[in-house]
Amino acid sequence: MGASTSTRFGARSSRVLLFLGLAIVAFLSIFPLVWMVNFSLLKSGDFFGSNVLKWPDPFQWVNYKNAFTLGHVHAYLLNSVIVAVVVITVTVIVSLMLSYVIARMDWKWNVYLSGLVMVCLIVPIYSTLLPNFFIFNKIHLIDNYFSLILPNIAFLIPLSVFIFIGFLQTTPRAIEEAAVIDGLSLIGVVFRIIMPISKPVIASVGVLAFLNTWNEFIMAITYISSDNYKTLPFSLIQFTGQYASNYGAQFAVMTLIALPLVVLYMLFTDRITNSLTAGAVKG
């Protein structure tokens, strides 16, 4: 009886410590977002002091107006949307087709193609900046939508293929075999059979591509110089020089950039986790 009581007490203590640890991790994860939103609603004079968080009195919504006017958020937002939509669409289609070739078709180059895709996962972005700059400059793609779209797609395809392969290896072939017997072509199998049953994975890959493209800055600042093609992260650079002390508008820009990412990640976090787990197990 004494040993049983001690065991239950130990288990209860472990759960309390686990919940306490998770609560601390959750607080540390959420606090930077709360801090950023709080500061985006303060006057510039309220930033200095000992308080980490301050109640805005009154709420400085003008910071968001300044974010659009001084930070050119409205112009850069359109460029970010264009780049993100094209990158997501092409990445999903190419990754799905390539994954099908690797996971479903038996041919002699299959192993080499699979190995090449996996090797591409470990290529760092920084090692490609200078070579890509010379190549894009030579073929006149510098300062162009394509100078952002192409490298983003190239870096997203390996991870996306990895996720698609993990899903396809858990999917039975019976439906495809029946479709082929009925006369459906290979392209038809991919787009009329595989694509509909891969909707959860497509959603995950799309969200990951959006997160990566929306946040990307190092390639944008390397390949883009014209305002016509700059993306949202460039809005923060507008607050150098005479606008450097406008901290409220800078925090408003950061909030506007982060908000779509937070909402999307909260909506699709389960699908992203499940897709990555499936790929890891089968890989």
PDB file of N, CA, C and O in Angstrom, residues 61-115:
ATOM      1  N   TRP A  61      -2.580  53.423 -33.310  1.00  0.00           N
ATOM      2  CA  TRP A  61      -2.853  52.770 -34.605  1.00  0.00           C
ATOM      3  C   TRP A  61      -2.143  53.474 -35.746  1.00  0.00           C
ATOM      4  O   TRP A  61      -1.993  52.919 -36.838  1.00  0.00           O
ATOM      5  N   VAL A  62      -1.706  54.716 -35.490  1.00  0.00           N
ATOM      6  CA  VAL A  62      -0.980  55.453 -36.521  1.00  0.00           C
ATOM      7  C   VAL A  62       0.327  54.748 -36.895  1.00  0.00           C
ATOM      8  O   VAL A  62       0.855  54.940 -38.001  1.00  0.00           O
ATOM      9  N   ASN A  63       0.838  53.910 -35.995  1.00  0.00           N
ATOM     10  CA  ASN A  63       2.053  53.153 -36.327  1.00  0.00           C
ATOM     11  C   ASN A  63       1.832  52.255 -37.547  1.00  0.00           C
ATOM     12  O   ASN A  63       2.728  52.076 -38.377  1.00  0.00           O
ATOM     13  N   TYR A  64       0.633  51.669 -37.627  1.00  0.00           N
ATOM     14  CA  TYR A  64       0.328  50.792 -38.768  1.00  0.00           C
ATOM     15  C   TYR A  64       0.131  51.622 -40.049  1.00  0.00           C
ATOM     16  O   TYR A  64       0.478  51.172 -41.142  1.00  0.00           O
ATOM     17  N   LYS A  65      -0.427  52.831 -39.886  1.00  0.00           N
ATOM     18  CA  LYS A  65      -0.536  53.718 -41.049  1.00  0.00           C
ATOM     19  C   LYS A  65       0.852  54.093 -41.557  1.00  0.00           C
ATOM     20  O   LYS A  65       1.115  54.087 -42.765  1.00  0.00           O
ATOM     21  N   ASN A  66       1.767  54.402 -40.607  1.00  0.00           N
ATOM     22  CA  ASN A  66       3.139  54.730 -41.001  1.00  0.00           C
ATOM     23  C   ASN A  66       3.857  53.536 -41.613  1.00  0.00           C
ATOM     24  O   ASN A  66       4.726  53.692 -42.474  1.00  0.00           O
ATOM     25  N   ALA A  67       3.500  52.332 -41.144  1.00  0.00           N
ATOM     26  CA  ALA A  67       4.121  51.130 -41.714  1.00  0.00           C
ATOM     27  C   ALA A  67       3.805  51.014 -43.200  1.00  0.00           C
ATOM     28  O   ALA A  67       4.669  50.645 -44.008  1.00  0.00           O
ATOM     29  N   PHE A  68       2.558  51.361 -43.566  1.00  0.00           N
ATOM     30  CA  PHE A  68       2.170  51.268 -44.977  1.00  0.00           C
ATOM     31  C   PHE A  68       2.776  52.410 -45.796  1.00  0.00           C
ATOM     32  O   PHE A  68       3.201  52.186 -46.932  1.00  0.00           O
ATOM     33  N   THR A  69       2.796  53.626 -45.229  1.00  0.00           N
ATOM     34  CA  THR A  69       3.267  54.772 -46.008  1.00  0.00           C
ATOM     35  C   THR A  69       4.798  54.840 -46.047  1.00  0.00           C
ATOM     36  O   THR A  69       5.381  54.931 -47.128  1.00  0.00           O
ATOM     37  N   LEU A  70       5.446  54.781 -44.883  1.00  0.00           N
ATOM     38  CA  LEU A  70       6.910  54.902 -44.844  1.00  0.00           C
ATOM     39  C   LEU A  70       7.604  53.599 -45.227  1.00  0.00           C
ATOM     40  O   LEU A  70       8.686  53.614 -45.828  1.00  0.00           O
ATOM     41  N   GLY A  71       7.004  52.458 -44.856  1.00  0.00           N
ATOM     42  CA  GLY A  71       7.638  51.163 -45.142  1.00  0.00           C
ATOM     43  C   GLY A  71       7.256  50.561 -46.472  1.00  0.00           C
ATOM     44  O   GLY A  71       7.744  49.492 -46.828  1.00  0.00           O
ATOM     45  N   HIS A  72       6.359  51.229 -47.214  1.00  0.00           N
ATOM     46  CA  HIS A  72       5.905  50.726 -48.533  1.00  0.00           C
ATOM     47  C   HIS A  72       5.363  49.294 -48.443  1.00  0.00           C
ATOM     48  O   HIS A  72       5.591  48.479 -49.338  1.00  0.00           O
ATOM     49  N   VAL A  73       4.690  48.999 -47.352  1.00  0.00           N
ATOM     50  CA  VAL A  73       4.183  47.641 -47.153  1.00  0.00           C
ATOM     51  C   VAL A  73       3.220  47.230 -48.258  1.00  0.00           C
ATOM     52  O   VAL A  73       3.240  46.087 -48.722  1.00  0.00           O
ATOM     53  N   HIS A  74       2.380  48.167 -48.708  1.00  0.00           N
ATOM     54  CA  HIS A  74       1.365  47.823 -49.708  1.00  0.00           C
ATOM     55  C   HIS A  74       2.007  47.357 -51.022  1.00  0.00           C
ATOM     56  O   HIS A  74       1.524  46.428 -51.661  1.00  0.00           O
ATOM     57  N   ALA A  75       3.130  47.999 -51.427  1.00  0.00           N
ATOM     58  CA  ALA A  75       3.802  47.616 -52.676  1.00  0.00           C
ATOM     59  C   ALA A  75       4.583  46.311 -52.511  1.00  0.00           C
ATOM     60  O   ALA A  75       4.513  45.419 -53.368  1.00  0.00           O
ATOM     61  N   TYR A  76       5.318  46.211 -51.421  1.00  0.00           N
ATOM     62  CA  TYR A  76       6.119  45.015 -51.211  1.00  0.00           C
ATOM     63  C   TYR A  76       5.255  43.792 -50.900  1.00  0.00           C
ATOM     64  O   TYR A  76       5.654  42.656 -51.191  1.00  0.00           O
ATOM     65  N   LEU A  77       4.087  44.032 -50.288  1.00  0.00           N
ATOM     66  CA  LEU A  77       3.180  42.923 -49.991  1.00  0.00           C
ATOM     67  C   LEU A  77       2.736  42.221 -51.269  1.00  0.00           C
ATOM     68  O   LEU A  77       2.701  40.991 -51.333  1.00  0.00           O
ATOM     69  N   LEU A  78       2.418  43.002 -52.314  1.00  0.00           N
ATOM     70  CA  LEU A  78       1.993  42.405 -53.590  1.00  0.00           C
ATOM     71  C   LEU A  78       3.104  41.550 -54.180  1.00  0.00           C
ATOM     72  O   LEU A  78       2.856  40.448 -54.684  1.00  0.00           O
ATOM     73  N   ASN A  79       4.351  42.039 -54.128  1.00  0.00           N
ATOM     74  CA  ASN A  79       5.473  41.254 -54.651  1.00  0.00           C
ATOM     75  C   ASN A  79       5.647  39.954 -53.860  1.00  0.00           C
ATOM     76  O   ASN A  79       5.918  38.897 -54.438  1.00  0.00           O
ATOM     77  N   SER A  80       5.505  40.024 -52.540  1.00  0.00           N
ATOM     78  CA  SER A  80       5.632  38.812 -51.725  1.00  0.00           C
ATOM     79  C   SER A  80       4.545  37.807 -52.074  1.00  0.00           C
ATOM     80  O   SER A  80       4.802  36.598 -52.145  1.00  0.00           O
ATOM     81  N   VAL A  81       3.327  38.304 -52.302  1.00  0.00           N
ATOM     82  CA  VAL A  81       2.218  37.402 -52.653  1.00  0.00           C
ATOM     83  C   VAL A  81       2.470  36.741 -54.010  1.00  0.00           C
ATOM     84  O   VAL A  81       2.268  35.533 -54.175  1.00  0.00           O
ATOM     85  N   ILE A  82       2.921  37.542 -54.998  1.00  0.00           N
ATOM     86  CA  ILE A  82       3.197  36.985 -56.335  1.00  0.00           C
ATOM     87  C   ILE A  82       4.263  35.902 -56.258  1.00  0.00           C
ATOM     88  O   ILE A  82       4.095  34.794 -56.796  1.00  0.00           O
ATOM     89  N   VAL A  83       5.365  36.200 -55.577  1.00  0.00           N
ATOM     90  CA  VAL A  83       6.454  35.224 -55.472  1.00  0.00           C
ATOM     91  C   VAL A  83       5.980  33.975 -54.723  1.00  0.00           C
ATOM     92  O   VAL A  83       6.244  32.841 -55.147  1.00  0.00           O
ATOM     93  N   ALA A  84       5.242  34.162 -53.628  1.00  0.00           N
ATOM     94  CA  ALA A  84       4.798  33.024 -52.827  1.00  0.00           C
ATOM     95  C   ALA A  84       3.845  32.124 -53.607  1.00  0.00           C
ATOM     96  O   ALA A  84       3.971  30.892 -53.567  1.00  0.00           O
ATOM     97  N   VAL A  85       2.896  32.724 -54.335  1.00  0.00           N
ATOM     98  CA  VAL A  85       1.912  31.927 -55.085  1.00  0.00           C
ATOM     99  C   VAL A  85       2.598  31.095 -56.167  1.00  0.00           C
ATOM    100  O   VAL A  85       2.320  29.892 -56.320  1.00  0.00           O
ATOM    101  N   VAL A  86       3.509  31.721 -56.923  1.00  0.00           N
ATOM    102  CA  VAL A  86       4.202  30.981 -57.988  1.00  0.00           C
ATOM    103  C   VAL A  86       5.087  29.885 -57.400  1.00  0.00           C
ATOM    104  O   VAL A  86       5.107  28.745 -57.896  1.00  0.00           O
ATOM    105  N   VAL A  87       5.819  30.217 -56.339  1.00  0.00           N
ATOM    106  CA  VAL A  87       6.711  29.225 -55.720  1.00  0.00           C
ATOM    107  C   VAL A  87       5.917  28.032 -55.185  1.00  0.00           C
ATOM    108  O   VAL A  87       6.293  26.871 -55.407  1.00  0.00           O
ATOM    109  N   ILE A  88       4.809  28.303 -54.504  1.00  0.00           N
ATOM    110  CA  ILE A  88       4.001  27.216 -53.939  1.00  0.00           C
ATOM    111  C   ILE A  88       3.438  26.331 -55.056  1.00  0.00           C
ATOM    112  O   ILE A  88       3.510  25.097 -54.994  1.00  0.00           O
ATOM    113  N   THR A  89       2.884  26.952 -56.093  1.00  0.00           N
ATOM    114  CA  THR A  89       2.262  26.187 -57.182  1.00  0.00           C
ATOM    115  C   THR A  89       3.279  25.291 -57.888  1.00  0.00           C
ATOM    116  O   THR A  89       3.058  24.079 -58.068  1.00  0.00           O
ATOM    117  N   VAL A  90       4.407  25.874 -58.287  1.00  0.00           N
ATOM    118  CA  VAL A  90       5.411  25.094 -59.021  1.00  0.00           C
ATOM    119  C   VAL A  90       6.041  24.036 -58.119  1.00  0.00           C
ATOM    120  O   VAL A  90       6.274  22.894 -58.550  1.00  0.00           O
ATOM    121  N   THR A  91       6.313  24.387 -56.870  1.00  0.00           N
ATOM    122  CA  THR A  91       6.932  23.425 -55.952  1.00  0.00           C
ATOM    123  C   THR A  91       6.040  22.213 -55.733  1.00  0.00           C
ATOM    124  O   THR A  91       6.515  21.063 -55.768  1.00  0.00           O
ATOM    125  N   VAL A  92       4.750  22.441 -55.538  1.00  0.00           N
ATOM    126  CA  VAL A  92       3.827  21.322 -55.302  1.00  0.00           C
ATOM    127  C   VAL A  92       3.748  20.423 -56.531  1.00  0.00           C
ATOM    128  O   VAL A  92       3.845  19.186 -56.428  1.00  0.00           O
ATOM    129  N   ILE A  93       3.587  21.011 -57.720  1.00  0.00           N
ATOM    130  CA  ILE A  93       3.427  20.199 -58.944  1.00  0.00           C
ATOM    131  C   ILE A  93       4.699  19.419 -59.256  1.00  0.00           C
ATOM    132  O   ILE A  93       4.663  18.198 -59.483  1.00  0.00           O
ATOM    133  N   VAL A  94       5.843  20.099 -59.253  1.00  0.00           N
ATOM    134  CA  VAL A  94       7.102  19.424 -59.593  1.00  0.00           C
ATOM    135  C   VAL A  94       7.453  18.367 -58.542  1.00  0.00           C
ATOM    136  O   VAL A  94       7.879  17.252 -58.882  1.00  0.00           O
ATOM    137  N   SER A  95       7.262  18.697 -57.274  1.00  0.00           N
ATOM    138  CA  SER A  95       7.599  17.745 -56.212  1.00  0.00           C
ATOM    139  C   SER A  95       6.709  16.512 -56.268  1.00  0.00           C
ATOM    140  O   SER A  95       7.178  15.388 -56.054  1.00  0.00           O
ATOM    141  N   LEU A  96       5.417  16.710 -56.559  1.00  0.00           N
ATOM    142  CA  LEU A  96       4.497  15.571 -56.653  1.00  0.00           C
ATOM    143  C   LEU A  96       4.897  14.649 -57.793  1.00  0.00           C
ATOM    144  O   LEU A  96       4.952  13.420 -57.620  1.00  0.00           O
ATOM    145  N   MET A  97       5.205  15.220 -58.954  1.00  0.00           N
ATOM    146  CA  MET A  97       5.586  14.393 -60.109  1.00  0.00           C
ATOM    147  C   MET A  97       6.912  13.683 -59.858  1.00  0.00           C
ATOM    148  O   MET A  97       7.059  12.483 -60.156  1.00  0.00           O
ATOM    149  N   LEU A  98       7.891  14.407 -59.301  1.00  0.00           N
ATOM    150  CA  LEU A  98       9.191  13.794 -59.038  1.00  0.00           C
ATOM    151  C   LEU A  98       9.085  12.702 -57.975  1.00  0.00           C
ATOM    152  O   LEU A  98       9.719  11.637 -58.088  1.00  0.00           O
ATOM    153  N   SER A  99       8.264  12.946 -56.968  1.00  0.00           N
ATOM    154  CA  SER A  99       8.073  11.947 -55.908  1.00  0.00           C
ATOM    155  C   SER A  99       7.435  10.684 -56.466  1.00  0.00           C
ATOM    156  O   SER A  99       7.789   9.566 -56.072  1.00  0.00           O
ATOM    157  N   TYR A 100       6.484  10.854 -57.381  1.00  0.00           N
ATOM    158  CA  TYR A 100       5.828   9.689 -57.971  1.00  0.00           C
ATOM    159  C   TYR A 100       6.827   8.851 -58.768  1.00  0.00           C
ATOM    160  O   TYR A 100       6.823   7.620 -58.703  1.00  0.00           O
ATOM    161  N   VAL A 101       7.689   9.538 -59.499  1.00  0.00           N
ATOM    162  CA  VAL A 101       8.708   8.822 -60.278  1.00  0.00           C
ATOM    163  C   VAL A 101       9.632   8.028 -59.358  1.00  0.00           C
ATOM    164  O   VAL A 101       9.984   6.879 -59.635  1.00  0.00           O
ATOM    165  N   ILE A 102      10.016   8.631 -58.239  1.00  0.00           N
ATOM    166  CA  ILE A 102      10.947   7.966 -57.327  1.00  0.00           C
ATOM    167  C   ILE A 102      10.260   6.853 -56.522  1.00  0.00           C
ATOM    168  O   ILE A 102      10.805   5.759 -56.363  1.00  0.00           O
ATOM    169  N   ALA A 103       9.065   7.137 -56.029  1.00  0.00           N
ATOM    170  CA  ALA A 103       8.411   6.198 -55.113  1.00  0.00           C
ATOM    171  C   ALA A 103       7.651   5.084 -55.809  1.00  0.00           C
ATOM    172  O   ALA A 103       7.473   4.006 -55.243  1.00  0.00           O
ATOM    173  N   ARG A 104       7.184   5.309 -57.038  1.00  0.00           N
ATOM    174  CA  ARG A 104       6.279   4.339 -57.677  1.00  0.00           C
ATOM    175  C   ARG A 104       6.871   3.625 -58.883  1.00  0.00           C
ATOM    176  O   ARG A 104       6.440   2.532 -59.227  1.00  0.00           O
ATOM    177  N   MET A 105       7.829   4.252 -59.562  1.00  0.00           N
ATOM    178  CA  MET A 105       8.318   3.670 -60.809  1.00  0.00           C
ATOM    179  C   MET A 105       9.655   2.970 -60.577  1.00  0.00           C
ATOM    180  O   MET A 105      10.517   3.476 -59.859  1.00  0.00           O
ATOM    181  N   ASP A 106       9.802   1.795 -61.197  1.00  0.00           N
ATOM    182  CA  ASP A 106      11.033   1.022 -61.091  1.00  0.00           C
ATOM    183  C   ASP A 106      11.839   1.178 -62.373  1.00  0.00           C
ATOM    184  O   ASP A 106      11.447   0.698 -63.437  1.00  0.00           O
ATOM    185  N   TRP A 107      12.968   1.871 -62.284  1.00  0.00           N
ATOM    186  CA  TRP A 107      13.866   2.048 -63.417  1.00  0.00           C
ATOM    187  C   TRP A 107      15.280   2.216 -62.878  1.00  0.00           C
ATOM    188  O   TRP A 107      15.497   2.482 -61.702  1.00  0.00           O
ATOM    189  N   LYS A 108      16.294   2.080 -63.732  1.00  0.00           N
ATOM    190  CA  LYS A 108      17.669   1.932 -63.261  1.00  0.00           C
ATOM    191  C   LYS A 108      18.234   3.193 -62.620  1.00  0.00           C
ATOM    192  O   LYS A 108      19.156   3.117 -61.811  1.00  0.00           O
ATOM    193  N   TRP A 109      17.719   4.373 -62.958  1.00  0.00           N
ATOM    194  CA  TRP A 109      18.259   5.604 -62.407  1.00  0.00           C
ATOM    195  C   TRP A 109      17.515   6.070 -61.162  1.00  0.00           C
ATOM    196  O   TRP A 109      17.782   7.148 -60.639  1.00  0.00           O
ATOM    197  N   ASN A 110      16.580   5.272 -60.714  1.00  0.00           N
ATOM    198  CA  ASN A 110      15.745   5.655 -59.590  1.00  0.00           C
ATOM    199  C   ASN A 110      16.561   5.933 -58.323  1.00  0.00           C
ATOM    200  O   ASN A 110      16.372   6.938 -57.635  1.00  0.00           O
ATOM    201  N   VAL A 111      17.498   5.037 -58.022  1.00  0.00           N
ATOM    202  CA  VAL A 111      18.314   5.170 -56.812  1.00  0.00           C
ATOM    203  C   VAL A 111      19.178   6.428 -56.883  1.00  0.00           C
ATOM    204  O   VAL A 111      19.303   7.171 -55.901  1.00  0.00           O
ATOM    205  N   TYR A 112      19.752   6.688 -58.045  1.00  0.00           N
ATOM    206  CA  TYR A 112      20.622   7.864 -58.209  1.00  0.00           C
ATOM    207  C   TYR A 112      19.809   9.154 -58.109  1.00  0.00           C
ATOM    208  O   TYR A 112      20.256  10.143 -57.527  1.00  0.00           O
ATOM    209  N   LEU A 113      18.614   9.149 -58.703  1.00  0.00           N
ATOM    210  CA  LEU A 113      17.763  10.332 -58.634  1.00  0.00           C
ATOM    211  C   LEU A 113      17.329  10.609 -57.194  1.00  0.00           C
ATOM    212  O   LEU A 113      17.360  11.757 -56.728  1.00  0.00           O
ATOM    213  N   SER A 114      16.966   9.554 -56.477  1.00  0.00           N
ATOM    214  CA  SER A 114      16.581   9.698 -55.083  1.00  0.00           C
ATOM    215  C   SER A 114      17.747  10.216 -54.246  1.00  0.00           C
ATOM    216  O   SER A 114      17.585  11.110 -53.410  1.00  0.00           O
ATOM    217  N   GLY A 115      18.950   9.656 -54.484  1.00  0.00           N
ATOM    218  CA  GLY A 115      20.132  10.117 -53.754  1.00  0.00           C
ATOM    219  C   GLY A 115      20.464  11.562 -54.058  1.00  0.00           C
ATOM    220  O   GLY A 115      20.848  12.325 -53.158  1.00  0.00           O
TER     221      GLY A 115
END
